[in-house]
JSON list of C-alpha atoms in Angstrom, two decimals:
[
{"chain": "E", "resi": 1, "resn": "MET", "atom": "CA", "xyz": [-30.18, -94.78, -2.36]},
{"chain": "E", "resi": 2, "resn": "VAL", "atom": "CA", "xyz": [-32.42, -97.39, -3.65]},
{"chain": "E", "resi": 3, "resn": "GLY", "atom": "CA", "xyz": [-30.66, -100.75, -4.35]},
{"chain": "E", "resi": 4, "resn": "LYS", "atom": "CA", "xyz": [-31.40, -103.89, -6.27]},
{"chain": "E", "resi": 5, "resn": "PHE", "atom": "CA", "xyz": [-33.32, -105.40, -3.38]},
{"chain": "E", "resi": 6, "resn": "PHE", "atom": "CA", "xyz": [-35.67, -102.72, -3.29]},
{"chain": "E", "resi": 7, "resn": "ASP", "atom": "CA", "xyz": [-36.15, -102.76, -6.97]},
{"chain": "E", "resi": 8, "resn": "TRP", "atom": "CA", "xyz": [-36.73, -106.66, -6.83]},
{"chain": "E", "resi": 9, "resn": "LEU", "atom": "CA", "xyz": [-39.39, -106.29, -4.20]},
{"chain": "E", "resi": 10, "resn": "LYS", "atom": "CA", "xyz": [-41.13, -103.56, -6.06]},
{"chain": "E", "resi": 11, "resn": "ALA", "atom": "CA", "xyz": [-41.12, -105.39, -9.44]},
{"chain": "E", "resi": 12, "resn": "ALA", "atom": "CA", "xyz": [-42.75, -108.30, -7.55]},
{"chain": "E", "resi": 13, "resn": "LYS", "atom": "CA", "xyz": [-45.35, -105.97, -6.13]},
{"chain": "E", "resi": 14, "resn": "LEU", "atom": "CA", "xyz": [-44.62, -107.02, -2.65]},
{"chain": "E", "resi": 15, "resn": "ASP", "atom": "CA", "xyz": [-44.65, -103.44, -1.46]},
{"chain": "E", "resi": 16, "resn": "GLU", "atom": "CA", "xyz": [-48.37, -102.99, -2.11]},
{"chain": "E", "resi": 17, "resn": "GLU", "atom": "CA", "xyz": [-49.67, -103.95, 1.43]},
{"chain": "E", "resi": 18, "resn": "ARG", "atom": "CA", "xyz": [-46.63, -103.14, 3.75]},
{"chain": "E", "resi": 19, "resn": "PRO", "atom": "CA", "xyz": [-43.66, -100.76, 3.06]},
{"chain": "E", "resi": 20, "resn": "ILE", "atom": "CA", "xyz": [-40.21, -101.47, 2.24]},
{"chain": "E", "resi": 21, "resn": "VAL", "atom": "CA", "xyz": [-38.00, -99.97, 4.91]},
{"chain": "E", "resi": 22, "resn": "GLY", "atom": "CA", "xyz": [-34.22, -99.99, 5.20]},
{"chain": "E", "resi": 23, "resn": "ILE", "atom": "CA", "xyz": [-32.03, -99.36, 8.41]},
{"chain": "E", "resi": 24, "resn": "SER", "atom": "CA", "xyz": [-29.46, -96.67, 9.11]},
{"chain": "E", "resi": 25, "resn": "LYS", "atom": "CA", "xyz": [-25.66, -97.23, 9.36]},
{"chain": "E", "resi": 26, "resn": "ASN", "atom": "CA", "xyz": [-25.87, -96.98, 13.18]},
{"chain": "E", "resi": 27, "resn": "GLU", "atom": "CA", "xyz": [-28.57, -99.90, 13.26]},
{"chain": "E", "resi": 28, "resn": "ILE", "atom": "CA", "xyz": [-26.37, -101.91, 10.82]},
{"chain": "E", "resi": 29, "resn": "ASP", "atom": "CA", "xyz": [-23.42, -101.48, 13.25]},
{"chain": "E", "resi": 30, "resn": "GLU", "atom": "CA", "xyz": [-25.51, -102.45, 16.23]},
{"chain": "E", "resi": 31, "resn": "LEU", "atom": "CA", "xyz": [-26.63, -105.48, 14.22]},
{"chain": "E", "resi": 32, "resn": "ALA", "atom": "CA", "xyz": [-23.14, -106.58, 13.35]},
{"chain": "E", "resi": 33, "resn": "ALA", "atom": "CA", "xyz": [-22.10, -106.01, 17.09]},
{"chain": "E", "resi": 34, "resn": "ALA", "atom": "CA", "xyz": [-24.94, -107.95, 18.40]},
{"chain": "E", "resi": 35, "resn": "GLN", "atom": "CA", "xyz": [-23.69, -111.24, 16.71]},
{"chain": "E", "resi": 36, "resn": "GLY", "atom": "CA", "xyz": [-20.02, -110.46, 17.14]},
{"chain": "E", "resi": 37, "resn": "GLN", "atom": "CA", "xyz": [-19.23, -109.65, 13.45]},
{"chain": "E", "resi": 38, "resn": "ILE", "atom": "CA", "xyz": [-16.85, -106.97, 12.26]},
{"chain": "E", "resi": 39, "resn": "ALA", "atom": "CA", "xyz": [-17.99, -106.61, 8.81]},
{"chain": "E", "resi": 40, "resn": "PHE", "atom": "CA", "xyz": [-21.02, -107.90, 6.72]},
{"chain": "E", "resi": 41, "resn": "PRO", "atom": "CA", "xyz": [-20.66, -108.93, 3.10]},
{"chain": "E", "resi": 42, "resn": "SER", "atom": "CA", "xyz": [-21.41, -106.07, 0.98]},
{"chain": "E", "resi": 43, "resn": "VAL", "atom": "CA", "xyz": [-24.47, -107.81, -0.57]},
{"chain": "E", "resi": 44, "resn": "TYR", "atom": "CA", "xyz": [-26.09, -108.08, 2.87]},
{"chain": "E", "resi": 45, "resn": "GLN", "atom": "CA", "xyz": [-25.13, -104.49, 3.76]},
{"chain": "E", "resi": 46, "resn": "GLU", "atom": "CA", "xyz": [-27.21, -103.38, 0.76]},
{"chain": "E", "resi": 47, "resn": "PHE", "atom": "CA", "xyz": [-29.97, -105.69, 1.75]},
{"chain": "E", "resi": 48, "resn": "LEU", "atom": "CA", "xyz": [-30.19, -103.95, 5.01]},
{"chain": "E", "resi": 49, "resn": "GLU", "atom": "CA", "xyz": [-29.86, -100.43, 3.63]},
{"chain": "E", "resi": 50, "resn": "ASP", "atom": "CA", "xyz": [-32.90, -101.44, 1.20]},
{"chain": "E", "resi": 51, "resn": "CYS", "atom": "CA", "xyz": [-35.17, -103.36, 3.41]},
{"chain": "E", "resi": 52, "resn": "GLY", "atom": "CA", "xyz": [-33.54, -104.19, 6.77]},
{"chain": "E", "resi": 53, "resn": "LYS", "atom": "CA", "xyz": [-36.73, -103.32, 8.84]},
{"chain": "E", "resi": 54, "resn": "SER", "atom": "CA", "xyz": [-39.39, -104.48, 6.30]},
{"chain": "E", "resi": 55, "resn": "ALA", "atom": "CA", "xyz": [-39.57, -105.90, 2.86]},
{"chain": "E", "resi": 56, "resn": "GLY", "atom": "CA", "xyz": [-43.16, -105.45, 2.30]},
{"chain": "E", "resi": 57, "resn": "LEU", "atom": "CA", "xyz": [-44.78, -108.81, 2.19]},
{"chain": "E", "resi": 58, "resn": "PHE", "atom": "CA", "xyz": [-41.47, -110.67, 1.80]},
{"chain": "E", "resi": 59, "resn": "GLN", "atom": "CA", "xyz": [-40.51, -112.77, 4.94]},
{"chain": "E", "resi": 60, "resn": "ARG", "atom": "CA", "xyz": [-43.32, -111.26, 6.93]},
{"chain": "E", "resi": 61, "resn": "ASP", "atom": "CA", "xyz": [-43.84, -114.61, 8.66]},
{"chain": "E", "resi": 62, "resn": "ALA", "atom": "CA", "xyz": [-40.32, -115.00, 9.72]},
{"chain": "E", "resi": 63, "resn": "ALA", "atom": "CA", "xyz": [-37.69, -113.60, 12.04]},
{"chain": "E", "resi": 64, "resn": "PHE", "atom": "CA", "xyz": [-35.81, -111.73, 9.34]},
{"chain": "E", "resi": 65, "resn": "PHE", "atom": "CA", "xyz": [-35.57, -108.07, 10.20]},
{"chain": "E", "resi": 66, "resn": "PHE", "atom": "CA", "xyz": [-34.07, -105.69, 12.38]},
{"chain": "E", "resi": 67, "resn": "PRO", "atom": "CA", "xyz": [-34.18, -105.56, 15.43]},
{"chain": "E", "resi": 68, "resn": "GLU", "atom": "CA", "xyz": [-35.26, -109.22, 15.84]},
{"chain": "E", "resi": 69, "resn": "VAL", "atom": "CA", "xyz": [-32.46, -110.62, 13.91]},
{"chain": "E", "resi": 70, "resn": "LYS", "atom": "CA", "xyz": [-29.94, -109.25, 16.50]},
{"chain": "E", "resi": 71, "resn": "ASP", "atom": "CA", "xyz": [-30.93, -112.09, 18.67]},
{"chain": "E", "resi": 72, "resn": "LEU", "atom": "CA", "xyz": [-30.81, -115.07, 16.13]},
{"chain": "E", "resi": 73, "resn": "LYS", "atom": "CA", "xyz": [-27.51, -116.50, 16.74]},
{"chain": "E", "resi": 74, "resn": "ARG", "atom": "CA", "xyz": [-28.17, -116.82, 20.45]},
{"chain": "E", "resi": 75, "resn": "ARG", "atom": "CA", "xyz": [-31.49, -118.48, 19.57]},
{"chain": "E", "resi": 76, "resn": "LEU", "atom": "CA", "xyz": [-29.84, -121.02, 17.18]},
{"chain": "E", "resi": 77, "resn": "LEU", "atom": "CA", "xyz": [-27.28, -121.82, 19.99]},
{"chain": "E", "resi": 78, "resn": "GLU", "atom": "CA", "xyz": [-30.13, -122.48, 22.30]},
{"chain": "E", "resi": 79, "resn": "MET", "atom": "CA", "xyz": [-32.00, -124.62, 19.88]},
{"chain": "E", "resi": 80, "resn": "LEU", "atom": "CA", "xyz": [-28.79, -126.84, 19.33]},
{"chain": "E", "resi": 81, "resn": "GLU", "atom": "CA", "xyz": [-28.40, -127.24, 23.14]},
{"chain": "E", "resi": 82, "resn": "ASP", "atom": "CA", "xyz": [-32.05, -127.98, 23.64]},
{"chain": "E", "resi": 83, "resn": "GLU", "atom": "CA", "xyz": [-32.23, -130.55, 20.98]},
{"chain": "E", "resi": 84, "resn": "GLY", "atom": "CA", "xyz": [-28.85, -132.22, 21.86]},
{"chain": "E", "resi": 85, "resn": "ILE", "atom": "CA", "xyz": [-27.48, -131.52, 18.33]},
{"chain": "E", "resi": 86, "resn": "GLU", "atom": "CA", "xyz": [-23.54, -131.55, 18.27]},
{"chain": "E", "resi": 87, "resn": "PHE", "atom": "CA", "xyz": [-22.78, -128.85, 15.87]},
{"chain": "E", "resi": 88, "resn": "THR", "atom": "CA", "xyz": [-20.35, -125.89, 16.49]},
{"chain": "E", "resi": 89, "resn": "VAL", "atom": "CA", "xyz": [-21.69, -122.66, 14.89]},
{"chain": "E", "resi": 90, "resn": "PRO", "atom": "CA", "xyz": [-18.69, -121.10, 13.14]},
{"chain": "E", "resi": 91, "resn": "ALA", "atom": "CA", "xyz": [-17.52, -117.93, 14.95]},
{"chain": "E", "resi": 92, "resn": "ASN", "atom": "CA", "xyz": [-17.82, -115.95, 11.71]},
{"chain": "E", "resi": 93, "resn": "ALA", "atom": "CA", "xyz": [-21.50, -117.12, 11.06]},
{"chain": "E", "resi": 94, "resn": "PHE", "atom": "CA", "xyz": [-24.22, -114.58, 10.89]},
{"chain": "E", "resi": 95, "resn": "VAL", "atom": "CA", "xyz": [-27.64, -115.92, 11.55]},
{"chain": "E", "resi": 96, "resn": "PHE", "atom": "CA", "xyz": [-30.00, -113.66, 9.47]},
{"chain": "E", "resi": 97, "resn": "GLY", "atom": "CA", "xyz": [-33.31, -115.65, 9.40]},
{"chain": "E", "resi": 98, "resn": "ALA", "atom": "CA", "xyz": [-35.32, -117.98, 11.60]},
{"chain": "E", "resi": 99, "resn": "TYR", "atom": "CA", "xyz": [-38.60, -119.69, 10.94]},
{"chain": "E", "resi": 100, "resn": "GLN", "atom": "CA", "xyz": [-40.88, -120.81, 14.01]},
{"chain": "E", "resi": 101, "resn": "GLY", "atom": "CA", "xyz": [-37.75, -121.36, 16.11]},
{"chain": "E", "resi": 102, "resn": "PHE", "atom": "CA", "xyz": [-36.56, -124.67, 14.56]},
{"chain": "E", "resi": 103, "resn": "GLN", "atom": "CA", "xyz": [-35.11, -123.54, 11.20]},
{"chain": "E", "resi": 104, "resn": "PHE", "atom": "CA", "xyz": [-32.26, -120.98, 10.93]},
{"chain": "E", "resi": 105, "resn": "HIS", "atom": "CA", "xyz": [-30.44, -119.51, 7.93]},
{"chain": "E", "resi": 106, "resn": "TYR", "atom": "CA", "xyz": [-26.89, -118.14, 8.08]},
{"chain": "E", "resi": 107, "resn": "PHE", "atom": "CA", "xyz": [-23.76, -117.26, 5.99]},
{"chain": "E", "resi": 108, "resn": "ILE", "atom": "CA", "xyz": [-20.19, -116.97, 6.81]},
{"chain": "E", "resi": 109, "resn": "CYS", "atom": "CA", "xyz": [-18.64, -113.67, 7.15]},
{"chain": "E", "resi": 110, "resn": "ASP", "atom": "CA", "xyz": [-15.12, -114.36, 5.55]},
{"chain": "E", "resi": 111, "resn": "GLY", "atom": "CA", "xyz": [-14.53, -111.40, 3.29]},
{"chain": "E", "resi": 112, "resn": "GLY", "atom": "CA", "xyz": [-16.58, -112.54, 0.49]},
{"chain": "E", "resi": 113, "resn": "THR", "atom": "CA", "xyz": [-19.16, -110.19, -1.16]},
{"chain": "E", "resi": 114, "resn": "ASP", "atom": "CA", "xyz": [-22.13, -112.51, -1.71]},
{"chain": "E", "resi": 115, "resn": "PRO", "atom": "CA", "xyz": [-21.87, -115.70, 0.60]},
{"chain": "E", "resi": 116, "resn": "ALA", "atom": "CA", "xyz": [-23.49, -119.02, 0.35]},
{"chain": "E", "resi": 117, "resn": "VAL", "atom": "CA", "xyz": [-26.66, -119.65, 2.64]},
{"chain": "E", "resi": 118, "resn": "TYR", "atom": "CA", "xyz": [-26.88, -122.47, 4.92]},
{"chain": "E", "resi": 119, "resn": "GLN", "atom": "CA", "xyz": [-29.80, -123.88, 6.90]},
{"chain": "E", "resi": 120, "resn": "MET", "atom": "CA", "xyz": [-29.79, -125.58, 10.20]},
{"chain": "E", "resi": 121, "resn": "ASP", "atom": "CA", "xyz": [-32.81, -127.11, 11.83]},
{"chain": "E", "resi": 122, "resn": "ASP", "atom": "CA", "xyz": [-33.91, -129.05, 14.87]},
{"chain": "E", "resi": 123, "resn": "GLY", "atom": "CA", "xyz": [-33.67, -132.28, 12.93]},
{"chain": "E", "resi": 124, "resn": "GLY", "atom": "CA", "xyz": [-29.86, -132.41, 13.47]},
{"chain": "E", "resi": 125, "resn": "GLY", "atom": "CA", "xyz": [-27.35, -133.40, 11.04]},
{"chain": "E", "resi": 126, "resn": "ASP", "atom": "CA", "xyz": [-24.96, -131.07, 9.15]},
{"chain": "E", "resi": 127, "resn": "PRO", "atom": "CA", "xyz": [-26.14, -127.80, 7.92]},
{"chain": "E", "resi": 128, "resn": "GLU", "atom": "CA", "xyz": [-27.37, -127.83, 4.25]},
{"chain": "E", "resi": 129, "resn": "MET", "atom": "CA", "xyz": [-26.42, -125.29, 1.69]},
{"chain": "E", "resi": 130, "resn": "VAL", "atom": "CA", "xyz": [-29.68, -123.83, 0.33]},
{"chain": "E", "resi": 131, "resn": "ALA", "atom": "CA", "xyz": [-28.34, -121.18, -2.01]},
{"chain": "E", "resi": 132, "resn": "GLU", "atom": "CA", "xyz": [-24.88, -120.58, -3.60]},
{"chain": "E", "resi": 133, "resn": "THR", "atom": "CA", "xyz": [-25.19, -116.87, -2.88]},
{"chain": "E", "resi": 134, "resn": "PHE", "atom": "CA", "xyz": [-27.31, -114.64, -0.70]},
{"chain": "E", "resi": 135, "resn": "SER", "atom": "CA", "xyz": [-28.60, -112.85, -3.77]},
{"chain": "E", "resi": 136, "resn": "SER", "atom": "CA", "xyz": [-29.98, -115.86, -5.21]},
{"chain": "E", "resi": 137, "resn": "TYR", "atom": "CA", "xyz": [-31.57, -116.86, -2.03]},
{"chain": "E", "resi": 138, "resn": "ILE", "atom": "CA", "xyz": [-33.39, -113.58, -1.96]},
{"chain": "E", "resi": 139, "resn": "ARG", "atom": "CA", "xyz": [-34.37, -113.70, -5.58]},
{"chain": "E", "resi": 140, "resn": "LYS", "atom": "CA", "xyz": [-35.76, -117.22, -5.17]},
{"chain": "E", "resi": 141, "resn": "GLY", "atom": "CA", "xyz": [-37.64, -116.31, -2.07]},
{"chain": "E", "resi": 142, "resn": "ILE", "atom": "CA", "xyz": [-39.15, -112.98, -3.55]},
{"chain": "E", "resi": 143, "resn": "ALA", "atom": "CA", "xyz": [-40.44, -115.26, -6.44]},
{"chain": "E", "resi": 144, "resn": "GLN", "atom": "CA", "xyz": [-41.99, -117.71, -4.00]},
{"chain": "E", "resi": 145, "resn": "TYR", "atom": "CA", "xyz": [-43.65, -114.96, -2.11]},
{"chain": "E", "resi": 146, "resn": "ARG", "atom": "CA", "xyz": [-44.84, -113.21, -5.22]},
{"chain": "E", "resi": 147, "resn": "ASP", "atom": "CA", "xyz": [-46.42, -116.40, -6.54]},
{"chain": "E", "resi": 148, "resn": "SER", "atom": "CA", "xyz": [-48.17, -117.12, -3.18]},
{"chain": "E", "resi": 149, "resn": "PHE", "atom": "CA", "xyz": [-49.66, -113.63, -3.12]},
{"chain": "E", "resi": 150, "resn": "TYR", "atom": "CA", "xyz": [-50.44, -113.17, -6.81]},
{"chain": "E", "resi": 151, "resn": "GLN", "atom": "CA", "xyz": [-51.30, -116.67, -8.15]},
{"chain": "E", "resi": 152, "resn": "LYS", "atom": "CA", "xyz": [-52.67, -116.41, -11.63]},
{"chain": "E", "resi": 153, "resn": "SER", "atom": "CA", "xyz": [-56.21, -117.73, -12.04]}
]
């Protein structure tokens, strides 16, 4: 079944050079186990089913897809230790994106369906909420990628 994330990527034409590829239920379970989670928010589950391995051109320059995302919580913890940043990553945080090893995005698995997204980077300080929902984070990101690849002349 094709979901809204697939539709949003197709509408933005981000599938024209690279395919949109989801992951299986077994791969979703493997991913959840890798970061110690019991259940993902339903919106992230849908994202994984639609495009957990590839979302076309979207996020192609980031650690954002299976299987690489399995290791992101460990990488965030290492970055915090290496930089001497005193922050305790919540046990129910799921780290779903990383950019060049110094910026990480995560949400909290607390039973909500579409959680807020937070950013932590090597500059220290408290995490910053960068989107009120995962869906809005993805929609904004798709628009940015679309605009960077298909700028109007």
